Amino acid sequence: MELSSIVTPVFWAAFIAFVIAMLALDLFVLGGKKAHKVSAREALTWTGVWVTLSLSFAGLMWWWLDGTLGREVANAKALEFLTGYLIELSLSVDNIFVFIMIFTFFAVPAEYQRRVLIYGVLGAIIMRATMILGGAWLVQQFHWVLYLFGAFLVITGIKMLIFAEAESDLNSNPVLKWMRGHLRITHEYHGEKFTVMKDGVRWFTPLFLVLMLIETSDVIFAVDSIPAIFAVTTDPFIVFTSNIFAIMGLRSLYFLLADLNDRFHLLKYGLAFVLVFVGTKMLIVDFYKVPIGLALGMVALILTSSVVASLYATRNRKEPA
């Protein structure tokens, strides 16, 4: 199976430069190195910025393709990007639930969470890029891998439906157990530091454990999200850009939803149905190719329904003081 892309290496370089510039802006200009609690207003602003940038990117891509390859290609690729972006953004919400659990378990002060998530985003970008390249190579060499991806997504979605309400016990996490057994760990936080020196000996802070668990969860969720995007498109550029835009907005979305996670408890079921839908789409592709516009509408309908149902079910719930 031949994988083709709509863009040249120049476009790849330009997009990667854009990502690096935005990360540098966040890290060195907009307070990324200063410990502070992210306010709801700041989180809402940055969430709006990333959604706007994502939609603007889709619009610019459509405009360029419309002038070079024609309206039909422009429409198809823009819809592929929007569908992929929506799927990846929705799956990233599941990351947020796990982040909340980890930060709560370790009682991480709110002003230290931002630094952990910055490095979490950096790690996620590197891992996603690696997995996308690997997935693209597999699909190119072995077309039947798409059916394995589809079956995996269906099984994962069903498992999410069954265990949506299950409580996780971080004390039994193998990564955490290994770190506790092999590393010198301080009992208290030392600001935003991941390591400190005591009497000439290197000690790791609890914030380092949190970071490692965040990175581990990024790997686990990437295993779900990468096959999901290949259900929408096999264009490496669309796969990569939709993933990166979703990841870049993940941190601000976390701070926006962290205090409202109980209001969206049914969203997990919506995400499970999304995985089952895209997995089924991959499995039946030889019999019926689901139009990309219909796929976008179905994903949007599932997510919107689960959000509305969650808000309605918790409409009388009082927020803690």
Coordinates of C-alpha atoms in Angstrom, one line a residue:
M1 CA 0.0 0.0 0.0
E2 CA 1.5 3.3 -1.1
L3 CA 1.2 6.2 1.4
S4 CA 1.1 9.6 -0.2
S5 CA 1.1 13.0 1.3
I6 CA -0.4 16.3 0.2
V7 CA 2.7 18.3 1.1
T8 CA 6.4 18.6 0.3
P9 CA 9.2 18.4 2.9
V10 CA 9.1 22.2 3.0
F11 CA 5.7 22.1 4.6
W12 CA 6.8 19.5 7.1
A13 CA 9.7 21.7 8.1
A14 CA 7.5 24.8 8.4
F15 CA 5.0 23.0 10.6
I16 CA 7.7 21.5 12.9
A17 CA 9.3 25.0 13.2
F18 CA 5.8 26.4 14.1
V19 CA 5.5 23.7 16.9
I20 CA 9.0 24.5 18.3
A21 CA 8.3 28.2 18.2
M22 CA 5.0 27.8 20.1
L23 CA 6.7 25.5 22.7
A24 CA 9.5 28.0 23.2
L25 CA 7.0 30.9 23.5
D26 CA 5.2 29.0 26.3
L27 CA 8.4 27.8 28.1
F28 CA 10.5 31.0 28.0
V29 CA 8.1 34.0 27.4
L30 CA 4.7 33.3 28.8
G31 CA 5.6 32.2 32.3
G32 CA 6.4 28.6 31.7
K33 CA 9.4 28.7 34.1
K34 CA 7.4 30.5 36.8
A35 CA 5.5 28.4 39.3
H36 CA 1.9 29.6 39.5
K37 CA -1.6 28.2 39.6
V38 CA -3.2 28.4 36.2
S39 CA -6.5 30.2 36.5
A40 CA -9.7 29.2 34.7
R41 CA -9.4 32.4 32.6
E42 CA -5.9 31.6 31.5
A43 CA -6.8 28.0 30.7
L44 CA -9.9 29.2 28.8
T45 CA -7.8 31.7 26.8
W46 CA -5.2 29.1 25.8
T47 CA -7.8 26.5 25.0
G48 CA -9.4 29.1 22.7
V49 CA -6.0 29.9 21.1
W50 CA -5.3 26.3 20.3
V51 CA -8.8 25.6 18.9
T52 CA -8.5 28.7 16.8
L53 CA -5.1 27.8 15.5
S54 CA -6.3 24.3 14.6
L55 CA -9.3 25.6 12.7
S56 CA -7.2 28.3 11.0
F57 CA -4.7 25.6 10.0
A58 CA -7.6 23.6 8.4
G59 CA -8.8 26.7 6.6
L60 CA -5.3 27.6 5.3
M61 CA -4.7 24.0 4.2
W62 CA -8.1 24.0 2.3
W63 CA -7.3 27.3 0.7
W64 CA -3.9 26.1 -0.5
L65 CA -5.2 22.8 -1.8
D66 CA -8.1 24.4 -3.5
G67 CA -5.7 26.6 -5.5
T68 CA -3.3 23.8 -6.3
L69 CA -5.1 20.4 -6.4
G70 CA -8.7 21.4 -6.8
R71 CA -11.8 21.8 -4.7
E72 CA -12.5 18.0 -4.3
V73 CA -9.1 17.3 -2.8
A74 CA -9.3 20.4 -0.6
N75 CA -12.6 19.4 0.8
A76 CA -11.5 15.8 1.4
K77 CA -8.3 16.7 3.2
A78 CA -9.8 19.4 5.3
L79 CA -12.5 17.0 6.5
E80 CA -9.9 14.4 7.2
F81 CA -8.0 16.8 9.3
L82 CA -11.0 18.0 11.2
T83 CA -12.3 14.5 11.9
G84 CA -8.8 13.4 13.0
Y85 CA -8.4 16.4 15.2
L86 CA -11.8 15.9 16.8
I87 CA -11.1 12.2 17.5
E88 CA -7.6 12.9 18.9
L89 CA -8.9 15.8 21.0
S90 CA -11.7 13.7 22.4
L91 CA -9.3 10.8 23.3
S92 CA -7.0 13.3 25.0
V93 CA -9.9 14.0 27.4
D94 CA -9.3 10.5 28.7
N95 CA -5.7 11.5 29.4
I96 CA -7.1 14.4 31.5
F97 CA -9.0 12.0 33.7
V98 CA -5.8 10.0 34.4
F99 CA -3.8 13.2 35.0
I100 CA -6.4 14.3 37.6
M101 CA -6.1 10.9 39.3
I102 CA -2.3 11.1 39.4
F103 CA -2.1 14.7 40.7
T104 CA -4.8 13.9 43.3
F105 CA -3.0 10.7 44.5
F106 CA 0.3 12.6 45.0
A107 CA -1.4 15.7 46.3
V108 CA 0.6 17.9 43.8
P109 CA 0.2 21.6 44.6
A110 CA -1.7 23.4 41.8
E111 CA 1.2 25.7 41.1
Y112 CA 3.6 22.8 40.3
Q113 CA 1.2 21.0 37.9
R114 CA 1.9 23.3 35.0
R115 CA 5.6 22.4 34.8
V116 CA 4.9 18.7 34.9
L117 CA 2.4 19.0 32.0
I118 CA 4.8 21.1 29.9
Y119 CA 7.3 18.2 30.0
G120 CA 4.5 15.8 29.5
V121 CA 3.5 17.5 26.3
L122 CA 7.1 17.5 25.1
G123 CA 7.4 13.8 25.7
A124 CA 4.0 13.1 24.1
I125 CA 5.0 14.9 20.9
I126 CA 8.2 12.9 20.6
M127 CA 6.4 9.6 21.3
R128 CA 3.5 10.4 18.9
A129 CA 5.9 11.3 16.1
T130 CA 7.8 8.1 16.6
M131 CA 4.7 6.0 16.7
I132 CA 3.2 7.8 13.7
L133 CA 6.3 7.0 11.6
G134 CA 6.2 3.4 12.8
G135 CA 2.5 3.1 12.1
A136 CA 2.8 4.7 8.6
W137 CA 5.6 2.3 7.7
L138 CA 3.6 -0.7 8.9
V139 CA 0.5 0.4 6.9
Q140 CA 2.7 0.9 3.9
Q141 CA 4.3 -2.5 4.1
F142 CA 1.4 -4.5 5.4
H143 CA -2.1 -3.3 4.5
W144 CA -3.7 -6.0 6.7
V145 CA -2.3 -4.1 9.8
L146 CA -5.3 -1.7 9.4
Y147 CA -7.6 -4.6 10.3
L148 CA -5.5 -5.3 13.4
F149 CA -5.8 -1.7 14.3
G150 CA -9.6 -1.8 13.8
A151 CA -10.0 -5.0 15.9
F152 CA -7.8 -3.5 18.6
L153 CA -9.9 -0.3 18.8
V154 CA -13.2 -2.2 19.0
I155 CA -11.8 -4.4 21.8
T156 CA -10.4 -1.3 23.6
G157 CA -13.8 0.5 23.3
I158 CA -15.7 -2.5 24.7
K159 CA -13.3 -2.7 27.6
M160 CA -13.7 1.0 28.3
L161 CA -17.5 0.5 28.4
I162 CA -17.2 -2.4 30.8
F163 CA -14.7 -0.8 33.1
A164 CA -15.7 2.9 32.8
E165 CA -16.6 3.1 36.5
A166 CA -13.7 1.0 37.8
E167 CA -11.4 2.6 40.3
S168 CA -7.6 2.5 39.6
D169 CA -5.1 1.8 42.4
L170 CA -1.9 3.6 41.7
N171 CA -0.1 1.8 44.5
S172 CA -0.1 -1.3 42.4
N173 CA 1.2 0.5 39.3
P174 CA 4.3 -1.5 38.2
V175 CA 6.2 1.7 37.1
L176 CA 5.6 3.4 40.5
K177 CA 6.5 0.2 42.4
W178 CA 9.8 -0.1 40.5
M179 CA 10.7 3.6 41.1
R180 CA 9.9 3.3 44.8
G181 CA 12.1 0.2 45.0
H182 CA 15.1 1.5 43.1
L183 CA 15.3 5.3 43.6
R184 CA 16.0 7.6 46.5
I185 CA 12.8 9.6 46.9
T186 CA 12.3 12.6 49.2
H187 CA 9.1 12.7 51.3
E188 CA 8.4 16.3 50.4
Y189 CA 8.3 18.5 47.4
H190 CA 11.1 20.9 46.6
G191 CA 9.4 23.5 44.5
E192 CA 9.3 22.5 40.9
K193 CA 12.5 20.5 41.1
F194 CA 12.5 16.8 39.9
T195 CA 15.8 16.1 41.7
V196 CA 17.8 17.5 44.6
M197 CA 21.2 17.0 46.0
K198 CA 21.5 15.9 49.7
D199 CA 25.0 15.4 51.2
G200 CA 26.4 14.9 47.7
V201 CA 23.7 12.3 46.9
R202 CA 21.1 12.7 44.2
W203 CA 17.5 12.3 45.4
F204 CA 14.3 12.3 43.3
T205 CA 11.3 14.3 44.4
P206 CA 7.7 13.1 44.3
L207 CA 7.2 15.4 41.3
F208 CA 9.6 13.2 39.3
L209 CA 7.4 10.2 40.1
V210 CA 4.4 12.2 38.9
L211 CA 6.2 13.1 35.6
M212 CA 7.2 9.5 34.9
L213 CA 3.6 8.3 35.4
I214 CA 2.3 11.1 33.1
E215 CA 4.8 10.1 30.4
T216 CA 3.8 6.4 30.9
S217 CA 0.1 7.3 30.5
D218 CA 1.0 9.2 27.3
V219 CA 2.5 6.0 25.8
I220 CA -0.6 4.0 26.7
F221 CA -3.0 6.5 25.2
A222 CA -0.9 6.9 22.1
V223 CA -1.4 3.2 21.5
D224 CA -5.1 4.0 21.2
S225 CA -5.0 7.3 19.4
I226 CA -2.5 6.4 16.6
P227 CA -4.6 3.5 15.2
A228 CA -7.7 5.7 15.6
I229 CA -6.4 8.4 13.3
F230 CA -5.4 5.8 10.6
A231 CA -9.1 5.0 10.5
V232 CA -9.6 8.5 9.1
T233 CA -6.6 9.0 6.8
T234 CA -3.3 7.4 5.9
D235 CA -1.8 10.7 4.8
P236 CA 1.2 11.1 7.2
F237 CA 1.0 14.9 7.3
I238 CA -2.7 14.8 8.3
V239 CA -2.0 12.1 10.9
F240 CA 0.8 14.1 12.4
T241 CA -0.7 17.6 12.4
S242 CA -4.1 16.5 13.8
N243 CA -2.2 14.7 16.6
I244 CA 0.1 17.5 17.4
F245 CA -2.7 20.2 17.5
A246 CA -4.7 18.0 19.9
I247 CA -1.6 17.4 22.2
M248 CA -0.6 21.1 22.2
G249 CA -4.0 22.0 23.5
L250 CA -4.1 19.2 26.1
R251 CA -2.5 21.1 28.9
S252 CA -4.8 24.1 28.8
L253 CA -7.8 21.8 28.4
Y254 CA -6.7 20.0 31.6
F255 CA -6.8 23.1 33.7
L256 CA -10.1 24.1 32.2
L257 CA -11.8 20.8 33.0
A258 CA -9.9 19.7 36.1
D259 CA -12.4 21.1 38.6
L260 CA -15.4 19.9 36.5
N261 CA -14.4 16.3 35.8
D262 CA -17.3 15.0 37.9
R263 CA -19.7 16.8 35.7
F264 CA -18.5 14.9 32.6
H265 CA -18.6 11.4 34.0
L266 CA -20.6 10.0 31.0
L267 CA -17.9 11.3 28.6
K268 CA -15.9 8.1 29.1
Y269 CA -18.8 6.1 27.6
G270 CA -18.8 8.5 24.6
L271 CA -15.1 8.0 24.1
A272 CA -15.6 4.2 24.2
F273 CA -18.3 4.4 21.5
V274 CA -16.0 6.6 19.4
L275 CA -13.3 3.9 19.5
V276 CA -15.8 1.2 18.6
F277 CA -17.1 3.3 15.7
V278 CA -13.7 4.1 14.2
G279 CA -12.6 0.5 14.8
T280 CA -15.7 -0.8 13.0
K281 CA -15.1 1.7 10.2
M282 CA -11.6 0.2 9.6
L283 CA -12.9 -3.4 9.7
I284 CA -15.6 -2.9 7.1
V285 CA -13.6 -0.7 4.7
D286 CA -13.5 -3.4 2.0
F287 CA -17.3 -3.7 2.1
Y288 CA -18.4 -0.1 2.8
K289 CA -16.2 3.0 3.0
V290 CA -17.8 5.4 5.4
P291 CA -17.8 8.9 3.9
I292 CA -15.5 11.2 5.8
G293 CA -18.2 13.8 6.4
L294 CA -20.5 11.1 7.9
A295 CA -17.6 9.9 10.1
L296 CA -17.1 13.5 11.3
G297 CA -20.8 13.9 12.0
M298 CA -21.0 10.6 13.9
V299 CA -18.0 11.4 16.2
A300 CA -19.4 14.9 16.9
L301 CA -22.8 13.5 17.6
I302 CA -21.5 10.9 20.0
L303 CA -19.3 13.3 21.9
T304 CA -22.0 16.0 22.1
S305 CA -24.6 13.6 23.3
S306 CA -22.3 12.3 26.1
V307 CA -21.5 15.8 27.2
V308 CA -25.1 17.0 27.2
A309 CA -26.2 13.8 29.0
S310 CA -23.4 14.3 31.6
L311 CA -24.4 17.9 32.3
Y312 CA -28.1 17.0 32.5
A313 CA -27.4 14.1 34.9
T314 CA -25.4 16.4 37.2
R315 CA -27.5 19.5 36.9
N316 CA -28.5 19.5 40.5
R317 CA -25.1 18.6 41.9
K318 CA -23.6 21.3 44.1
E319 CA -20.0 22.2 43.6
P320 CA -17.8 21.8 46.8
A321 CA -17.0 25.1 48.6

